mmCIF file of C-alpha atoms and ligand atoms in Angstrom:
data_model
loop_
_atom_site.group_PDB
_atom_site.id
_atom_site.type_symbol
_atom_site.label_atom_id
_atom_site.label_comp_id
_atom_site.label_asym_id
_atom_site.label_seq_id
_atom_site.Cartn_x
_atom_site.Cartn_y
_atom_site.Cartn_z
ATOM 1 C CA MET A 1 122.835 73.544 75.897
ATOM 2 C CA LYS A 2 120.737 71.393 78.515
ATOM 3 C CA GLU A 3 118.301 74.021 78.597
ATOM 4 C CA LYS A 4 117.967 74.551 75.124
ATOM 5 C CA LEU A 5 117.108 70.921 74.608
ATOM 6 C CA GLU A 6 114.604 70.704 77.276
ATOM 7 C CA GLN A 7 112.975 73.839 75.865
ATOM 8 C CA ILE A 8 113.073 72.692 72.248
ATOM 9 C CA ARG A 9 111.408 69.186 73.976
ATOM 10 C CA ALA A 10 108.665 70.940 75.889
ATOM 11 C CA GLU A 11 107.887 73.190 72.667
ATOM 12 C CA VAL A 12 107.510 70.198 70.396
ATOM 13 C CA ILE A 13 105.537 68.016 72.945
ATOM 14 C CA LYS A 14 103.226 70.874 73.760
ATOM 15 C CA LYS A 15 102.770 71.419 69.467
ATOM 16 C CA ILE A 16 102.279 67.708 69.347
ATOM 17 C CA ASP A 17 99.588 67.869 72.037
ATOM 18 C CA THR A 18 97.812 70.567 70.177
ATOM 19 C CA SER A 19 98.235 69.077 66.454
ATOM 20 C CA GLU A 20 95.051 68.651 64.856
ATOM 21 C CA ASN A 21 95.742 65.738 62.318
ATOM 22 C CA LEU A 22 98.144 63.293 60.828
ATOM 23 C CA ASP A 23 99.433 66.119 58.388
ATOM 24 C CA ALA A 24 100.168 68.350 61.093
ATOM 25 C CA LEU A 25 102.283 65.884 63.102
ATOM 26 C CA ASN A 26 104.415 65.347 60.121
ATOM 27 C CA ASP A 27 105.194 68.807 59.906
ATOM 28 C CA ILE A 28 106.144 68.473 63.369
ATOM 29 C CA ARG A 29 108.482 65.849 62.869
ATOM 30 C CA VAL A 30 110.001 67.575 60.017
ATOM 31 C CA SER A 31 110.496 70.684 61.533
ATOM 32 C CA VAL A 32 112.383 68.857 64.577
ATOM 33 C CA LEU A 33 114.261 65.737 63.274
ATOM 34 C CA GLY A 34 114.038 66.376 59.769
ATOM 35 C CA LYS A 35 117.122 67.135 57.523
ATOM 36 C CA LYS A 36 116.978 71.040 58.337
ATOM 37 C CA GLY A 37 115.279 70.182 61.732
ATOM 38 C CA GLU A 38 116.018 71.714 64.893
ATOM 39 C CA LEU A 39 117.447 68.789 66.715
ATOM 40 C CA THR A 40 119.374 67.548 63.600
ATOM 41 C CA ALA A 41 120.959 71.205 63.343
ATOM 42 C CA ILE A 42 122.078 70.776 67.345
ATOM 43 C CA LEU A 43 124.113 67.213 66.076
ATOM 44 C CA LYS A 44 125.694 69.017 63.302
ATOM 45 C CA GLY A 45 126.838 71.682 65.682
ATOM 46 C CA MET A 46 128.366 68.829 67.809
ATOM 47 C CA LYS A 47 131.776 69.839 66.122
ATOM 48 C CA ASP A 48 131.914 73.377 68.081
ATOM 49 C CA VAL A 49 131.265 71.533 71.495
ATOM 50 C CA ALA A 50 134.179 70.934 73.521
ATOM 51 C CA PRO A 51 135.381 66.986 72.961
ATOM 52 C CA GLU A 52 135.074 65.981 76.891
ATOM 53 C CA ASP A 53 131.489 67.565 76.800
ATOM 54 C CA ARG A 54 130.583 65.661 73.483
ATOM 55 C CA PRO A 55 129.427 62.359 74.928
ATOM 56 C CA LYS A 56 127.095 64.152 77.205
ATOM 57 C CA VAL A 57 125.621 66.495 74.892
ATOM 58 C CA GLY A 58 125.116 63.437 72.384
ATOM 59 C CA GLN A 59 123.375 61.549 74.914
ATOM 60 C CA LEU A 60 121.101 64.525 75.791
ATOM 61 C CA VAL A 61 120.220 65.026 72.212
ATOM 62 C CA ASN A 62 119.420 61.324 71.917
ATOM 63 C CA GLU A 63 117.250 61.428 74.860
ATOM 64 C CA THR A 64 115.287 64.331 73.547
ATOM 65 C CA ARG A 65 114.939 62.915 70.056
ATOM 66 C CA GLU A 66 113.785 59.458 71.557
ATOM 67 C CA ALA A 67 111.270 61.301 73.661
ATOM 68 C CA ILE A 68 110.133 63.472 71.190
ATOM 69 C CA GLU A 69 109.705 60.148 68.901
ATOM 70 C CA ASN A 70 107.520 58.539 71.461
ATOM 71 C CA VAL A 71 105.198 61.112 71.964
ATOM 72 C CA LEU A 72 104.594 61.717 68.174
ATOM 73 C CA GLU A 73 104.392 57.762 67.769
ATOM 74 C CA GLU A 74 101.357 57.796 70.135
ATOM 75 C CA LYS A 75 99.787 60.646 68.906
ATOM 76 C CA LYS A 76 99.774 59.096 65.553
ATOM 77 C CA ALA A 77 98.440 55.846 67.064
ATOM 78 C CA ALA A 78 95.585 57.777 68.364
ATOM 79 C CA PHE A 79 95.169 59.777 65.241
ATOM 80 C CA GLU A 80 94.806 56.246 63.364
ATOM 81 C CA LYS A 81 92.559 54.903 66.164
ATOM 82 C CA ALA A 82 90.099 57.953 65.808
ATOM 83 C CA LYS A 83 89.889 57.498 62.024
ATOM 84 C CA ARG A 84 89.373 53.961 61.817
ATOM 85 C CA GLU A 85 86.761 54.222 64.671
ATOM 86 C CA MET A 86 84.919 57.335 62.361
ATOM 87 C CA GLN A 87 85.102 54.707 59.495
ATOM 88 C CA LEU A 88 83.515 51.842 61.287
ATOM 89 C CA LYS A 89 80.835 54.176 62.126
ATOM 90 C CA GLU A 90 80.403 55.607 58.792
ATOM 91 C CA GLU A 91 80.338 51.998 57.321
ATOM 92 C CA VAL A 92 78.009 50.183 59.730
ATOM 93 C CA ILE A 93 75.708 47.702 58.462
ATOM 94 C CA ASP A 94 72.342 47.456 59.249
ATOM 95 C CA VAL A 95 71.645 43.527 59.044
ATOM 96 C CA THR A 96 67.959 44.332 60.030
ATOM 97 C CA LEU A 97 67.285 46.004 56.578
ATOM 98 C CA PRO A 98 64.936 43.968 54.053
ATOM 99 C CA ALA A 99 67.473 41.471 51.774
ATOM 100 C CA LYS A 100 67.177 42.015 48.185
ATOM 101 C CA LYS A 101 64.867 39.611 46.273
ATOM 102 C CA ILE A 102 66.687 37.063 43.967
ATOM 103 C CA LYS A 103 64.430 36.311 40.838
ATOM 104 C CA ILE A 104 64.638 32.312 40.605
ATOM 105 C CA GLY A 105 64.365 31.191 36.854
ATOM 106 C CA HIS A 106 61.403 29.146 35.686
ATOM 107 C CA GLY A 107 60.944 26.100 33.335
ATOM 108 C CA HIS A 108 59.904 26.818 29.856
ATOM 109 C CA PRO A 109 56.537 25.089 28.915
ATOM 110 C CA ASN A 110 58.422 23.151 26.457
ATOM 111 C CA THR A 111 60.648 21.944 28.825
ATOM 112 C CA ILE A 112 58.016 21.335 31.135
ATOM 113 C CA ALA A 113 55.908 19.396 28.778
ATOM 114 C CA LEU A 114 59.008 17.467 27.870
ATOM 115 C CA GLU A 115 59.723 16.466 31.218
ATOM 116 C CA ASP A 116 56.281 15.322 31.270
ATOM 117 C CA VAL A 117 56.301 13.252 28.569
ATOM 118 C CA GLU A 118 59.740 11.841 29.621
ATOM 119 C CA ARG A 119 58.259 10.958 33.132
ATOM 120 C CA ILE A 120 55.741 8.879 31.591
ATOM 121 C CA PHE A 121 57.700 7.076 29.188
ATOM 122 C CA ILE A 122 60.486 6.395 31.623
ATOM 123 C CA GLY A 123 57.770 5.067 33.752
ATOM 124 C CA MET A 124 56.869 2.297 30.983
ATOM 125 C CA GLY A 125 60.438 1.297 31.015
ATOM 126 C CA TYR A 126 61.622 3.475 28.078
ATOM 127 C CA GLU A 127 65.163 4.926 27.921
ATOM 128 C CA VAL A 128 65.437 8.609 26.704
ATOM 129 C CA VAL A 129 68.200 8.790 23.612
ATOM 130 C CA GLU A 130 69.084 11.550 21.257
ATOM 131 C CA GLY A 131 70.381 12.107 17.651
ATOM 132 C CA PRO A 132 72.318 14.726 15.720
ATOM 133 C CA GLU A 133 70.356 17.691 14.560
ATOM 134 C CA ILE A 134 72.663 17.800 11.229
ATOM 135 C CA GLU A 135 71.932 14.542 9.693
ATOM 136 C CA THR A 136 72.532 13.053 6.265
ATOM 137 C CA ASP A 137 70.009 12.549 3.834
ATOM 138 C CA TYR A 138 70.298 8.568 4.140
ATOM 139 C CA TYR A 139 69.220 8.755 7.583
ATOM 140 C CA ASN A 140 66.481 11.443 7.176
ATOM 141 C CA PHE A 141 65.079 10.110 4.392
ATOM 142 C CA GLU A 142 66.548 7.204 2.632
ATOM 143 C CA ALA A 143 66.554 4.765 5.354
ATOM 144 C CA LEU A 144 63.029 5.698 6.358
ATOM 145 C CA ASN A 145 61.658 4.634 3.031
ATOM 146 C CA ILE A 146 61.804 8.143 1.490
ATOM 147 C CA PRO A 147 63.827 7.854 -1.794
ATOM 148 C CA ALA A 148 65.089 10.597 -4.132
ATOM 149 C CA ASN A 149 62.055 12.256 -5.660
ATOM 150 C CA HIS A 150 59.656 10.965 -2.899
ATOM 151 C CA PRO A 151 56.636 13.541 -2.357
ATOM 152 C CA ALA A 152 57.562 12.977 1.482
ATOM 153 C CA LYS A 153 60.428 15.137 0.767
ATOM 154 C CA ASP A 154 58.226 18.026 -0.711
ATOM 155 C CA GLU A 155 56.120 18.103 2.404
ATOM 156 C CA GLN A 156 59.161 18.650 4.568
ATOM 157 C CA ASP A 157 60.814 21.252 2.943
ATOM 158 C CA THR A 158 64.286 21.279 4.358
ATOM 159 C CA PHE A 159 67.211 23.162 4.877
ATOM 160 C CA TYR A 160 70.247 21.833 3.338
ATOM 161 C CA ILE A 161 73.575 22.265 4.030
ATOM 162 C CA THR A 162 75.306 20.584 0.993
ATOM 163 C CA LYS A 163 73.459 17.608 -1.273
ATOM 164 C CA ASP A 164 73.769 14.795 1.102
ATOM 165 C CA ILE A 165 73.889 16.750 4.823
ATOM 166 C CA LEU A 166 70.800 18.582 5.943
ATOM 167 C CA LEU A 167 69.159 19.842 9.333
ATOM 168 C CA ARG A 168 67.040 17.054 10.088
ATOM 169 C CA THR A 169 63.139 17.569 9.385
ATOM 170 C CA GLN A 170 62.123 15.102 11.993
ATOM 171 C CA THR A 171 63.189 12.951 14.793
ATOM 172 C CA SER A 172 62.411 9.934 12.973
ATOM 173 C CA PRO A 173 66.279 9.154 11.701
ATOM 174 C CA VAL A 174 66.845 8.740 15.001
ATOM 175 C CA GLN A 175 65.075 5.276 14.581
ATOM 176 C CA ALA A 176 67.410 4.100 12.221
ATOM 177 C CA ARG A 177 70.372 4.873 14.077
ATOM 178 C CA ILE A 178 69.247 2.960 17.266
ATOM 179 C CA MET A 179 68.354 0.106 15.317
ATOM 180 C CA GLU A 180 71.498 0.175 13.510
ATOM 181 C CA GLN A 181 73.450 -0.480 16.623
ATOM 182 C CA GLY A 182 71.783 -3.831 16.758
ATOM 183 C CA LYS A 183 70.845 -4.075 20.351
ATOM 184 C CA LEU A 184 67.466 -5.761 20.714
ATOM 185 C CA PRO A 185 64.793 -5.428 21.960
ATOM 186 C CA ILE A 186 64.656 -1.385 21.417
ATOM 187 C CA ARG A 187 62.260 0.520 23.733
ATOM 188 C CA VAL A 188 63.272 4.340 23.263
ATOM 189 C CA ILE A 189 62.003 7.938 23.098
ATOM 190 C CA ALA A 190 64.503 10.425 21.238
ATOM 191 C CA PRO A 191 63.484 13.984 21.947
ATOM 192 C CA GLY A 192 65.134 16.774 20.018
ATOM 193 C CA ARG A 193 65.180 19.910 17.753
ATOM 194 C CA VAL A 194 63.828 19.506 14.130
ATOM 195 C CA PHE A 195 64.112 22.048 11.085
ATOM 196 C CA ARG A 196 61.809 22.738 8.226
ATOM 197 C CA SER A 197 61.808 25.970 5.359
ATOM 198 C CA ASP A 198 58.624 27.060 6.873
ATOM 199 C CA GLU A 199 57.128 30.657 7.519
ATOM 200 C CA VAL A 200 56.678 31.628 10.743
ATOM 201 C CA ASP A 201 52.719 31.937 11.793
ATOM 202 C CA ALA A 202 50.773 30.770 14.754
ATOM 203 C CA THR A 203 51.061 27.072 14.018
ATOM 204 C CA HIS A 204 54.290 26.323 12.153
ATOM 205 C CA SER A 205 57.922 27.814 13.039
ATOM 206 C CA PRO A 206 61.036 26.588 11.110
ATOM 207 C CA CYS A 207 62.752 24.979 14.397
ATOM 208 C CA PHE A 208 60.513 23.193 16.578
ATOM 209 C CA HIS A 209 60.392 19.790 18.681
ATOM 210 C CA GLN A 210 59.510 16.615 18.288
ATOM 211 C CA ILE A 211 59.623 13.168 20.534
ATOM 212 C CA GLU A 212 60.126 10.203 18.719
ATOM 213 C CA GLY A 213 59.276 6.643 20.031
ATOM 214 C CA LEU A 214 60.265 3.376 18.873
ATOM 215 C CA VAL A 215 59.799 -0.298 20.299
ATOM 216 C CA ILE A 216 61.302 -3.099 18.266
ATOM 217 C CA ASP A 217 60.821 -6.922 19.850
ATOM 218 C CA LYS A 218 59.096 -10.063 19.175
ATOM 219 C CA ASP A 219 55.309 -10.131 18.797
ATOM 220 C CA VAL A 220 54.797 -6.656 18.878
ATOM 221 C CA THR A 221 51.437 -5.630 17.340
ATOM 222 C CA MET A 222 49.387 -2.909 16.760
ATOM 223 C CA ALA A 223 47.515 -3.737 19.880
ATOM 224 C CA ASP A 224 50.736 -2.698 22.025
ATOM 225 C CA LEU A 225 50.940 0.227 20.021
ATOM 226 C CA LYS A 226 47.548 1.421 20.659
ATOM 227 C CA GLY A 227 47.612 0.628 24.528
ATOM 228 C CA THR A 228 50.944 2.517 24.976
ATOM 229 C CA LEU A 229 49.575 5.508 23.374
ATOM 230 C CA GLU A 230 46.214 5.263 24.924
ATOM 231 C CA GLN A 231 48.341 5.053 28.320
ATOM 232 C CA PHE A 232 50.288 7.960 27.290
ATOM 233 C CA ALA A 233 47.687 10.187 26.264
ATOM 234 C CA LYS A 234 45.741 9.430 29.656
ATOM 235 C CA GLU A 235 48.467 10.055 31.718
ATOM 236 C CA LEU A 236 49.411 13.543 29.992
ATOM 237 C CA PHE A 237 45.591 14.803 29.735
ATOM 238 C CA GLY A 238 43.824 13.338 32.400
ATOM 239 C CA GLU A 239 42.088 9.801 32.736
ATOM 240 C CA ASP A 240 38.508 10.740 31.170
ATOM 241 C CA ILE A 241 40.366 11.027 27.783
ATOM 242 C CA LYS A 242 39.511 9.223 24.893
ATOM 243 C CA THR A 243 41.590 8.195 21.801
ATOM 244 C CA LYS A 244 40.864 7.732 18.451
ATOM 245 C CA PHE A 245 43.412 5.987 15.896
ATOM 246 C CA ARG A 246 42.631 7.140 12.060
ATOM 247 C CA PRO A 247 44.527 5.600 9.165
ATOM 248 C CA HIS A 248 47.046 7.706 7.562
ATOM 249 C CA HIS A 249 50.213 7.207 5.702
ATOM 250 C CA PHE A 250 53.900 7.385 6.483
ATOM 251 C CA PRO A 251 56.713 5.953 4.308
ATOM 252 C CA PHE A 252 58.190 4.414 7.452
ATOM 253 C CA THR A 253 55.452 2.562 8.841
ATOM 254 C CA GLU A 254 52.814 0.179 7.893
ATOM 255 C CA PRO A 255 50.150 0.371 8.652
ATOM 256 C CA SER A 256 50.108 4.014 9.791
ATOM 257 C CA ALA A 257 47.512 6.234 11.767
ATOM 258 C CA GLU A 258 47.321 9.625 13.558
ATOM 259 C CA MET A 259 45.966 9.495 16.978
ATOM 260 C CA ASP A 260 43.410 12.082 18.080
ATOM 261 C CA VAL A 261 42.400 12.576 21.683
ATOM 262 C CA SER A 262 38.890 13.984 22.852
ATOM 263 C CA CYS A 263 38.975 17.676 23.422
ATOM 264 C CA PHE A 264 39.911 18.137 26.842
ATOM 265 C CA LYS A 265 38.315 21.375 26.839
ATOM 266 C CA CYS A 266 34.685 20.191 25.846
ATOM 267 C CA GLY A 267 34.890 16.857 26.345
ATOM 268 C CA GLY A 268 34.147 16.049 23.006
ATOM 269 C CA LYS A 269 30.931 18.147 22.280
ATOM 270 C CA GLY A 270 32.740 20.745 20.197
ATOM 271 C CA CYS A 271 33.907 23.850 20.879
ATOM 272 C CA ARG A 272 36.312 26.759 19.567
ATOM 273 C CA PHE A 273 39.580 25.160 21.200
ATOM 274 C CA CYS A 274 38.883 21.620 18.799
ATOM 275 C CA LYS A 275 37.506 23.613 16.051
ATOM 276 C CA ASN A 276 34.044 22.256 16.901
ATOM 277 C CA GLU A 277 35.462 18.752 15.852
ATOM 278 C CA GLY A 278 35.392 17.196 19.500
ATOM 279 C CA TRP A 279 38.736 15.758 18.700
ATOM 280 C CA ILE A 280 42.497 16.869 18.763
ATOM 281 C CA GLU A 281 45.001 15.336 16.340
ATOM 282 C CA ILE A 282 48.247 14.872 18.655
ATOM 283 C CA LEU A 283 50.377 12.246 17.233
ATOM 284 C CA GLY A 284 51.537 10.158 14.088
ATOM 285 C CA CYS A 285 52.256 6.477 14.751
ATOM 286 C CA GLY A 286 52.435 3.292 13.068
ATOM 287 C CA MET A 287 54.387 -0.624 13.008
ATOM 288 C CA VAL A 288 57.775 0.000 11.659
ATOM 289 C CA HIS A 289 57.721 -1.112 8.152
ATOM 290 C CA PRO A 290 59.610 -4.265 7.304
ATOM 291 C CA HIS A 291 61.510 -2.930 4.611
ATOM 292 C CA VAL A 292 62.890 -0.207 7.070
ATOM 293 C CA LEU A 293 63.753 -3.192 9.570
ATOM 294 C CA GLU A 294 65.816 -4.923 6.888
ATOM 295 C CA VAL A 295 67.760 -1.815 5.878
ATOM 296 C CA CYS A 296 68.784 -1.263 9.594
ATOM 297 C CA GLY A 297 69.816 -4.731 9.876
ATOM 298 C CA ILE A 298 66.654 -6.326 11.450
ATOM 299 C CA ASP A 299 65.087 -9.524 10.616
ATOM 300 C CA PRO A 300 61.373 -8.639 10.174
ATOM 301 C CA ASN A 301 60.192 -12.278 10.484
ATOM 302 C CA GLU A 302 61.794 -12.332 13.630
ATOM 303 C CA TYR A 303 60.979 -9.099 14.887
ATOM 304 C CA THR A 304 58.497 -6.195 14.979
ATOM 305 C CA GLY A 305 57.790 -2.724 16.269
ATOM 306 C CA PHE A 306 56.134 0.264 16.459
ATOM 307 C CA ALA A 307 57.203 3.715 16.362
ATOM 308 C CA PHE A 308 55.398 7.275 16.682
ATOM 309 C CA GLY A 309 56.454 10.992 16.670
ATOM 310 C CA VAL A 310 54.854 13.610 18.895
ATOM 311 C CA GLY A 311 55.063 17.325 18.407
ATOM 312 C CA LEU A 312 56.403 18.659 21.889
ATOM 313 C CA GLU A 313 55.108 22.398 21.045
ATOM 314 C CA ARG A 314 51.608 20.998 20.279
ATOM 315 C CA ILE A 315 51.623 19.395 23.577
ATOM 316 C CA ALA A 316 52.754 22.366 25.173
ATOM 317 C CA LEU A 317 50.063 24.422 23.427
ATOM 318 C CA LEU A 318 47.345 22.068 24.010
ATOM 319 C CA LYS A 319 48.528 21.494 27.804
ATOM 320 C CA TYR A 320 48.687 25.304 28.622
ATOM 321 C CA GLU A 321 45.618 26.643 26.078
ATOM 322 C CA ILE A 322 48.087 28.737 24.339
ATOM 323 C CA ASP A 323 46.682 29.925 20.818
ATOM 324 C CA ASP A 324 50.000 31.206 19.461
ATOM 325 C CA MET A 325 53.115 29.222 19.202
ATOM 326 C CA ARG A 326 55.149 32.371 18.420
ATOM 327 C CA LEU A 327 54.760 33.282 22.333
ATOM 328 C CA LEU A 328 56.704 30.145 23.063
ATOM 329 C CA TYR A 329 59.942 31.801 21.380
ATOM 330 C CA GLU A 330 59.662 35.039 22.175
ATOM 331 C CA ASN A 331 61.184 34.610 25.540
ATOM 332 C CA ASP A 332 58.849 37.229 27.110
ATOM 333 C CA GLU A 333 59.509 36.535 30.954
ATOM 334 C CA ARG A 334 55.775 37.953 31.814
ATOM 335 C CA PHE A 335 54.432 35.345 29.598
ATOM 336 C CA LEU A 336 56.639 32.609 30.389
ATOM 337 C CA SER A 337 56.389 33.084 34.568
ATOM 338 C CA GLN A 338 52.786 32.143 34.284
ATOM 339 C CA PHE A 339 53.365 28.358 33.747
HETATM 340 N N1 DAH B 401 58.000 11.851 11.610
HETATM 341 C C1 DAH B 401 56.748 12.043 10.983
HETATM 342 C C2 DAH B 401 56.560 13.595 10.845
HETATM 343 O O1 DAH B 401 57.409 14.494 11.304
HETATM 344 C C3 DAH B 401 55.942 11.777 12.471
HETATM 345 C C4 DAH B 401 56.045 10.238 12.719
HETATM 346 C C5 DAH B 401 54.961 9.811 12.292
HETATM 347 C C6 DAH B 401 56.695 9.578 13.413
HETATM 348 C C7 DAH B 401 54.756 8.601 12.199
HETATM 349 C C8 DAH B 401 56.521 8.402 13.553
HETATM 350 C C9 DAH B 401 55.741 7.805 13.295
HETATM 351 O O2 DAH B 401 57.603 7.850 14.401
HETATM 352 O O3 DAH B 401 55.581 6.453 13.159
HETATM 353 O O4 DAH B 401 55.749 13.946 10.526
#
């Protein structure tokens, strides 16, 4: 029996030594230690061994089993180590390879222009406020001196949601909302989206942006309006820019004006950019109408103020000499990344 066991042991260890992979090792384990394995068969045959020899034989079998298991484990560990080393070699990372470039986003011309305008007015002590894009007829028209059937309603062809609710056609309703709050004095700008039922072309879009301005205080005059907007134009377009105020009509201001700036392309001589006029219109403005102040709960005998409305796209187009507004909305990265 002893020889038999030693023979098994020597043969199995040799097989293990020459085995080539984990699968082969497993086959060997099954063939020796498995249910139908050689050693298992010997254990099963113990009943034929004389009772006095059984402990001795049992011990021998166990020793053999342990020895084989140890060698199996060692070999298995060796195979696994080799496999891991192979994997590490295959998956090696070359840290000297150039990194993938991360594309960093870029401000939209509208955003850049808005930030410019905000910076200028914040510098003059203004606060930036916002109002709703879905507005009532009351704030968009009525409170601004534009009653039903007023021709100004026609000029701003509107998207109605119901008879009384609409997409605001201008940022001017924010004026009424701020005045109503009753905190005086007021010095705000209110940028935001506005909507008009306009056909898309090079200078029109059904959705665009305005920046509203409003100042209400004691003793505010037209001189304050002119000084402020002149300073704004110079900071935005350059110190050499000249401004010109032309009388105009807006229902919510009296007197009203439009401000032109001298063409910064030709300096006022006249060119294609300013359509040979030498001047470019950039905003509407005026002294807040006493009736609007009253409707919004402010005493026009005590307070006066001025307001203005700038088209944001217009500023962006002028600033970057873009000749078609549609380019601002196409989101073509090749176009946008130029600014
Ligand atoms: N809301 C006017 C428009 O959309 C622009 C405007 C003109 C705003 C004069 C003003 C203003 O605040 O005083 O055409």
